[in-house]
Amino acid sequence: MFRDFKRIFILIFSFGSLFFSSSVFALGTYSEGWAVVRLTQFESRGIIFDSHEGLIEFITFEGSEKCDSSKDECYAPLKEKIEFSVRPENSDVVNFLSSNLNQEILIQYRIHRIEPIALSTDFEVVAAQKQFTGMPRDAADKIIVTKTGSKRNFSVSGRILQLEYQGTAVGTYEGLYFDEIRGKVHPFSVTNEEVANFIWNTMKFGTKYYIGVSVAFATGWRKSDYDIFEINYKAPAGGVYTTPETKK
C-alpha cells in the first residue's frame, strides 16, 4: 500500500511542496506520522560506516476487496512488510529496536520524497517506544468536535493503528483504525488538527477506546470519506450533550 501510494502521488507532492510550508516537514519529506507495527528484522551493515536497517510489519488492507461498507464489513486486515532505516546517530532508537525484535511497538516515521544520502531506504524511523498499558490520571478522556459528514455517523470500539500527515498543497491527515468488534480495519481522514494531535498522543497508550466516525458524501481534498470527530475513553461516541460547544 505504501509503495503504490507513493508512485501515484509523488508528482502531486512534488508540485504541492512549492506552495506548502510547515514546520513539521523537513526539505524533501514526503509524509510523517505514527504507527503501531511489529518489528521483524533489525541489523547493522557496513564496515567503515554503520547503517541500521530492518523490516517492520504494518496492518493494511486491500482497497479492491468486495465488501459492504454500509454494514461496516470493510476491510479484512492484511500484513505488509516495509524496509526502513535509522540514522546511526539516533542511538536511542537503535538500542530500543535492537532489544525489541518480534515485538509490537509504536514508531514515529518519515517517508522521504528523495532518499537521504545517510539512509538506505526512504522510510526513516525517527522514534520508537512501547505503548503504555494505562492512561495517566490527568490525561483528557475524550475530545469531541463538529461532525463533518451528513451520510452516516457512528461509534467504533477499537484503536487507531496509524495516522500520518501527508504534505500535499493543503496537507491532509490520513490513518487506519481497527474495529475490535468486527475484526475489520478502515482508512480514515482527520480534518481537525486538534483531533489529529489528540490521536497521536492517544496512540502512546494501549488502552482501547471509542472512535466517533463521520461519513461524508464527498471527500474533497482528503483521501477518505471517513472522518474522526470523537475519541472517548469512557462512553460510546456520538452522545447528545446539553451544550453544543467542543468538548475535551
CSV table of C-alpha atoms in Angstrom, one decimal:
chain,number,residue,atom,x,y,z
A,1,MET,CA,0.0,0.0,0.0
A,2,PHE,CA,2.8,2.4,0.9
A,3,ARG,CA,4.8,1.9,-2.3
A,4,ASP,CA,1.7,2.1,-4.5
A,5,PHE,CA,0.6,5.2,-2.8
A,6,LYS,CA,4.0,6.8,-3.3
A,7,ARG,CA,4.1,6.1,-7.0
A,8,ILE,CA,0.7,7.5,-7.6
A,9,PHE,CA,1.1,10.7,-5.6
A,10,ILE,CA,4.8,11.5,-6.0
A,11,LEU,CA,4.1,14.2,-8.6
A,12,ILE,CA,1.3,15.8,-6.6
A,13,PHE,CA,3.5,16.1,-3.5
A,14,SER,CA,6.4,17.4,-5.5
A,15,PHE,CA,4.2,20.1,-7.1
A,16,GLY,CA,2.4,20.8,-3.8
A,17,SER,CA,5.7,21.4,-1.9
A,18,LEU,CA,6.2,24.5,-3.9
A,19,PHE,CA,3.2,26.1,-2.3
A,20,PHE,CA,3.0,24.4,1.1
A,21,SER,CA,5.3,25.1,4.0
A,22,SER,CA,5.1,23.6,7.5
A,23,SER,CA,7.5,23.3,10.5
A,24,VAL,CA,6.6,19.6,10.6
A,25,PHE,CA,8.3,18.9,7.3
A,26,ALA,CA,12.0,19.0,6.5
A,27,LEU,CA,13.0,19.6,2.9
A,28,GLY,CA,12.2,16.5,0.9
A,29,THR,CA,9.9,14.9,3.5
A,30,TYR,CA,7.0,13.0,1.9
A,31,SER,CA,4.9,12.3,4.9
A,32,GLU,CA,5.3,11.9,8.6
A,33,GLY,CA,3.3,10.0,11.3
A,34,TRP,CA,2.9,7.4,14.0
A,35,ALA,CA,2.0,3.7,13.5
A,36,VAL,CA,1.6,0.5,15.6
A,37,VAL,CA,3.9,-2.1,14.0
A,38,ARG,CA,5.7,-5.4,14.6
A,39,LEU,CA,9.5,-5.3,14.3
A,40,THR,CA,10.5,-8.4,12.4
A,41,GLN,CA,14.2,-7.7,11.5
A,42,PHE,CA,16.9,-5.2,12.5
A,43,GLU,CA,20.6,-5.2,11.8
A,44,SER,CA,23.6,-3.1,11.2
A,45,ARG,CA,25.5,-3.2,8.0
A,46,GLY,CA,28.9,-1.9,6.7
A,47,ILE,CA,32.5,-2.0,7.9
A,48,ILE,CA,33.7,1.7,8.0
A,49,PHE,CA,30.3,3.4,8.2
A,50,ASP,CA,27.5,1.6,10.0
A,51,SER,CA,24.0,1.7,8.7
A,52,HIS,CA,20.9,0.4,10.6
A,53,GLU,CA,18.2,-1.3,8.6
A,54,GLY,CA,15.2,-3.5,9.2
A,55,LEU,CA,11.7,-4.7,8.4
A,56,ILE,CA,8.5,-3.7,10.1
A,57,GLU,CA,5.1,-5.2,9.7
A,58,PHE,CA,2.2,-2.9,9.2
A,59,ILE,CA,-1.5,-3.7,9.3
A,60,THR,CA,-3.0,-2.7,5.9
A,61,PHE,CA,-5.9,-3.7,3.7
A,62,GLU,CA,-6.9,-4.4,0.1
A,63,GLY,CA,-8.8,-1.5,-1.3
A,64,SER,CA,-10.4,-3.5,-4.0
A,65,GLU,CA,-12.0,-6.0,-1.6
A,66,LYS,CA,-15.7,-6.6,-2.2
A,67,CYS,CA,-17.5,-5.7,1.0
A,68,ASP,CA,-20.5,-3.7,2.2
A,69,SER,CA,-19.3,-0.5,3.9
A,70,SER,CA,-22.8,0.4,4.9
A,71,LYS,CA,-22.8,-2.6,7.2
A,72,ASP,CA,-19.2,-1.9,8.4
A,73,GLU,CA,-17.9,-5.1,6.7
A,74,CYS,CA,-14.8,-3.4,5.2
A,75,TYR,CA,-11.9,-4.3,5.4
A,76,ALA,CA,-10.1,-7.5,6.4
A,77,PRO,CA,-6.7,-6.7,8.0
A,78,LEU,CA,-3.7,-7.7,6.0
A,79,LYS,CA,0.0,-7.6,6.8
A,80,GLU,CA,2.7,-5.7,4.8
A,81,LYS,CA,6.4,-5.6,5.5
A,82,ILE,CA,8.2,-2.4,4.8
A,83,GLU,CA,12.0,-1.8,4.8
A,84,PHE,CA,13.2,1.0,7.0
A,85,SER,CA,16.4,2.8,8.1
A,86,VAL,CA,17.6,4.5,11.3
A,87,ARG,CA,20.2,7.2,11.3
A,88,PRO,CA,23.4,5.9,13.0
A,89,GLU,CA,23.5,8.9,15.4
A,90,ASN,CA,19.9,8.1,16.6
A,91,SER,CA,21.3,5.8,19.3
A,92,ASP,CA,18.2,5.7,21.5
A,93,VAL,CA,16.1,4.2,18.6
A,94,VAL,CA,18.9,1.8,17.6
A,95,ASN,CA,19.2,0.4,21.1
A,96,PHE,CA,15.4,0.2,21.6
A,97,LEU,CA,14.9,-1.7,18.3
A,98,SER,CA,17.8,-4.0,19.0
A,99,SER,CA,16.0,-5.0,22.2
A,100,ASN,CA,12.5,-5.4,20.9
A,101,LEU,CA,12.7,-7.8,17.9
A,102,ASN,CA,9.4,-9.5,17.1
A,103,GLN,CA,7.5,-7.2,19.4
A,104,GLU,CA,4.6,-4.9,18.7
A,105,ILE,CA,5.8,-1.3,19.1
A,106,LEU,CA,4.8,2.3,18.3
A,107,ILE,CA,7.0,4.1,15.9
A,108,GLN,CA,7.3,7.7,14.6
A,109,TYR,CA,8.4,7.7,11.0
A,110,ARG,CA,9.2,9.9,8.0
A,111,ILE,CA,8.8,8.9,4.4
A,112,HIS,CA,11.2,11.0,2.3
A,113,ARG,CA,10.4,12.1,-1.2
A,114,ILE,CA,14.1,11.9,-2.0
A,115,GLU,CA,16.1,9.1,-0.3
A,116,PRO,CA,18.6,10.8,2.1
A,117,ILE,CA,22.3,10.1,1.5
A,118,ALA,CA,22.7,8.8,5.1
A,119,LEU,CA,19.9,6.2,4.7
A,120,SER,CA,19.5,3.1,2.6
A,121,THR,CA,15.7,3.5,2.3
A,122,ASP,CA,13.3,6.4,2.0
A,123,PHE,CA,11.4,5.2,5.1
A,124,GLU,CA,13.1,6.5,8.3
A,125,VAL,CA,12.1,5.5,11.8
A,126,VAL,CA,12.9,8.6,14.0
A,127,ALA,CA,11.4,7.4,17.3
A,128,ALA,CA,10.1,4.2,18.9
A,129,GLN,CA,8.6,3.1,22.1
A,130,LYS,CA,6.3,0.5,23.8
A,131,GLN,CA,2.7,1.5,24.3
A,132,PHE,CA,1.9,2.3,27.9
A,133,THR,CA,-0.7,-0.1,29.4
A,134,GLY,CA,-2.8,2.6,31.1
A,135,MET,CA,-3.8,6.3,30.8
A,136,PRO,CA,-2.3,9.0,33.1
A,137,ARG,CA,-4.9,10.2,35.6
A,138,ASP,CA,-4.6,13.8,34.5
A,139,ALA,CA,-5.0,13.0,30.8
A,140,ALA,CA,-8.1,14.1,28.9
A,141,ASP,CA,-10.5,11.2,28.5
A,142,LYS,CA,-12.2,12.5,25.4
A,143,ILE,CA,-12.2,15.0,22.5
A,144,ILE,CA,-15.4,15.9,20.6
A,145,VAL,CA,-15.6,18.2,17.6
A,146,THR,CA,-18.2,19.0,15.0
A,147,LYS,CA,-19.2,16.1,12.7
A,148,THR,CA,-18.3,16.7,9.1
A,149,GLY,CA,-20.4,14.0,7.4
A,150,SER,CA,-24.1,14.0,6.6
A,151,LYS,CA,-24.2,10.4,5.3
A,152,ARG,CA,-23.6,8.4,8.5
A,153,ASN,CA,-22.2,9.0,12.0
A,154,PHE,CA,-21.4,6.0,14.3
A,155,SER,CA,-19.2,4.8,17.1
A,156,VAL,CA,-16.5,2.1,16.8
A,157,SER,CA,-14.8,0.3,19.7
A,158,GLY,CA,-11.1,-0.2,19.0
A,159,ARG,CA,-8.0,1.7,18.4
A,160,ILE,CA,-6.0,3.8,15.9
A,161,LEU,CA,-3.3,1.9,14.2
A,162,GLN,CA,-1.8,4.6,12.1
A,163,LEU,CA,-2.1,8.4,11.5
A,164,GLU,CA,0.2,10.4,9.2
A,165,TYR,CA,0.3,13.9,7.9
A,166,GLN,CA,0.8,14.0,4.1
A,167,GLY,CA,2.1,17.2,2.7
A,168,THR,CA,0.0,18.0,-0.4
A,169,ALA,CA,-0.7,21.6,-1.4
A,170,VAL,CA,-3.1,21.8,1.5
A,171,GLY,CA,-1.9,18.9,3.7
A,172,THR,CA,-4.1,16.0,5.0
A,173,TYR,CA,-4.2,13.6,7.9
A,174,GLU,CA,-4.7,10.0,6.8
A,175,GLY,CA,-4.9,6.9,9.0
A,176,LEU,CA,-6.2,3.5,9.7
A,177,TYR,CA,-8.4,2.3,12.7
A,178,PHE,CA,-9.1,-1.2,14.0
A,179,ASP,CA,-12.7,-2.2,14.8
A,180,GLU,CA,-12.2,-4.8,17.5
A,181,ILE,CA,-15.9,-6.0,17.5
A,182,ARG,CA,-15.9,-6.9,13.8
A,183,GLY,CA,-12.2,-7.6,13.4
A,184,LYS,CA,-12.0,-5.1,10.5
A,185,VAL,CA,-9.8,-2.1,9.6
A,186,HIS,CA,-10.8,1.0,7.8
A,187,PRO,CA,-9.0,4.0,6.4
A,188,PHE,CA,-10.0,7.5,7.6
A,189,SER,CA,-9.1,11.1,7.4
A,190,VAL,CA,-8.9,13.8,10.0
A,191,THR,CA,-10.0,17.3,9.1
A,192,ASN,CA,-9.4,18.8,12.6
A,193,GLU,CA,-5.7,19.4,13.6
A,194,GLU,CA,-6.7,19.3,17.3
A,195,VAL,CA,-8.2,15.8,16.8
A,196,ALA,CA,-5.0,14.7,15.0
A,197,ASN,CA,-2.8,15.8,17.8
A,198,PHE,CA,-5.1,14.1,20.3
A,199,ILE,CA,-4.9,10.8,18.3
A,200,TRP,CA,-1.1,10.9,18.1
A,201,ASN,CA,-1.0,11.2,21.9
A,202,THR,CA,-3.7,8.5,22.3
A,203,MET,CA,-1.6,6.1,20.3
A,204,LYS,CA,1.0,6.1,23.0
A,205,PHE,CA,-1.4,4.1,25.2
A,206,GLY,CA,-2.5,0.5,24.5
A,207,THR,CA,-5.9,1.1,26.1
A,208,LYS,CA,-9.0,0.6,23.8
A,209,TYR,CA,-11.5,3.4,23.3
A,210,TYR,CA,-14.4,4.6,21.3
A,211,ILE,CA,-13.9,6.3,18.0
A,212,GLY,CA,-16.6,8.6,16.5
A,213,VAL,CA,-16.7,8.2,12.7
A,214,SER,CA,-18.5,10.7,10.4
A,215,VAL,CA,-19.0,9.6,6.8
A,216,ALA,CA,-19.4,12.3,4.1
A,217,PHE,CA,-20.9,12.0,0.6
A,218,ALA,CA,-17.7,13.6,-0.9
A,219,THR,CA,-14.1,13.6,0.2
A,220,GLY,CA,-12.8,17.0,-1.1
A,221,TRP,CA,-9.1,17.3,-0.6
A,222,ARG,CA,-8.8,14.3,1.8
A,223,LYS,CA,-8.4,10.7,0.7
A,224,SER,CA,-11.2,9.1,2.7
A,225,ASP,CA,-14.9,9.9,3.2
A,226,TYR,CA,-14.5,8.7,6.8
A,227,ASP,CA,-13.6,11.5,9.3
A,228,ILE,CA,-12.9,11.2,13.0
A,229,PHE,CA,-15.0,13.6,15.2
A,230,GLU,CA,-14.5,12.0,18.6
A,231,ILE,CA,-12.2,9.9,20.7
A,232,ASN,CA,-13.8,8.8,24.0
A,233,TYR,CA,-12.3,6.5,26.7
A,234,LYS,CA,-15.4,6.2,28.8
A,235,ALA,CA,-18.5,6.1,26.6
A,236,PRO,CA,-19.6,5.3,23.0
A,237,ALA,CA,-19.0,8.2,20.7
A,238,GLY,CA,-21.9,10.3,19.4
A,239,GLY,CA,-23.7,11.0,22.6
A,240,VAL,CA,-26.0,14.0,22.9
A,241,TYR,CA,-24.9,16.8,25.2
A,242,THR,CA,-26.6,19.8,26.6
A,243,THR,CA,-24.1,22.3,25.2
A,244,PRO,CA,-23.1,22.4,21.6
A,245,GLU,CA,-19.5,23.7,22.1
A,246,THR,CA,-16.5,21.5,21.5
A,247,LYS,CA,-15.8,19.2,24.5
A,248,LYS,CA,-12.4,17.8,25.7
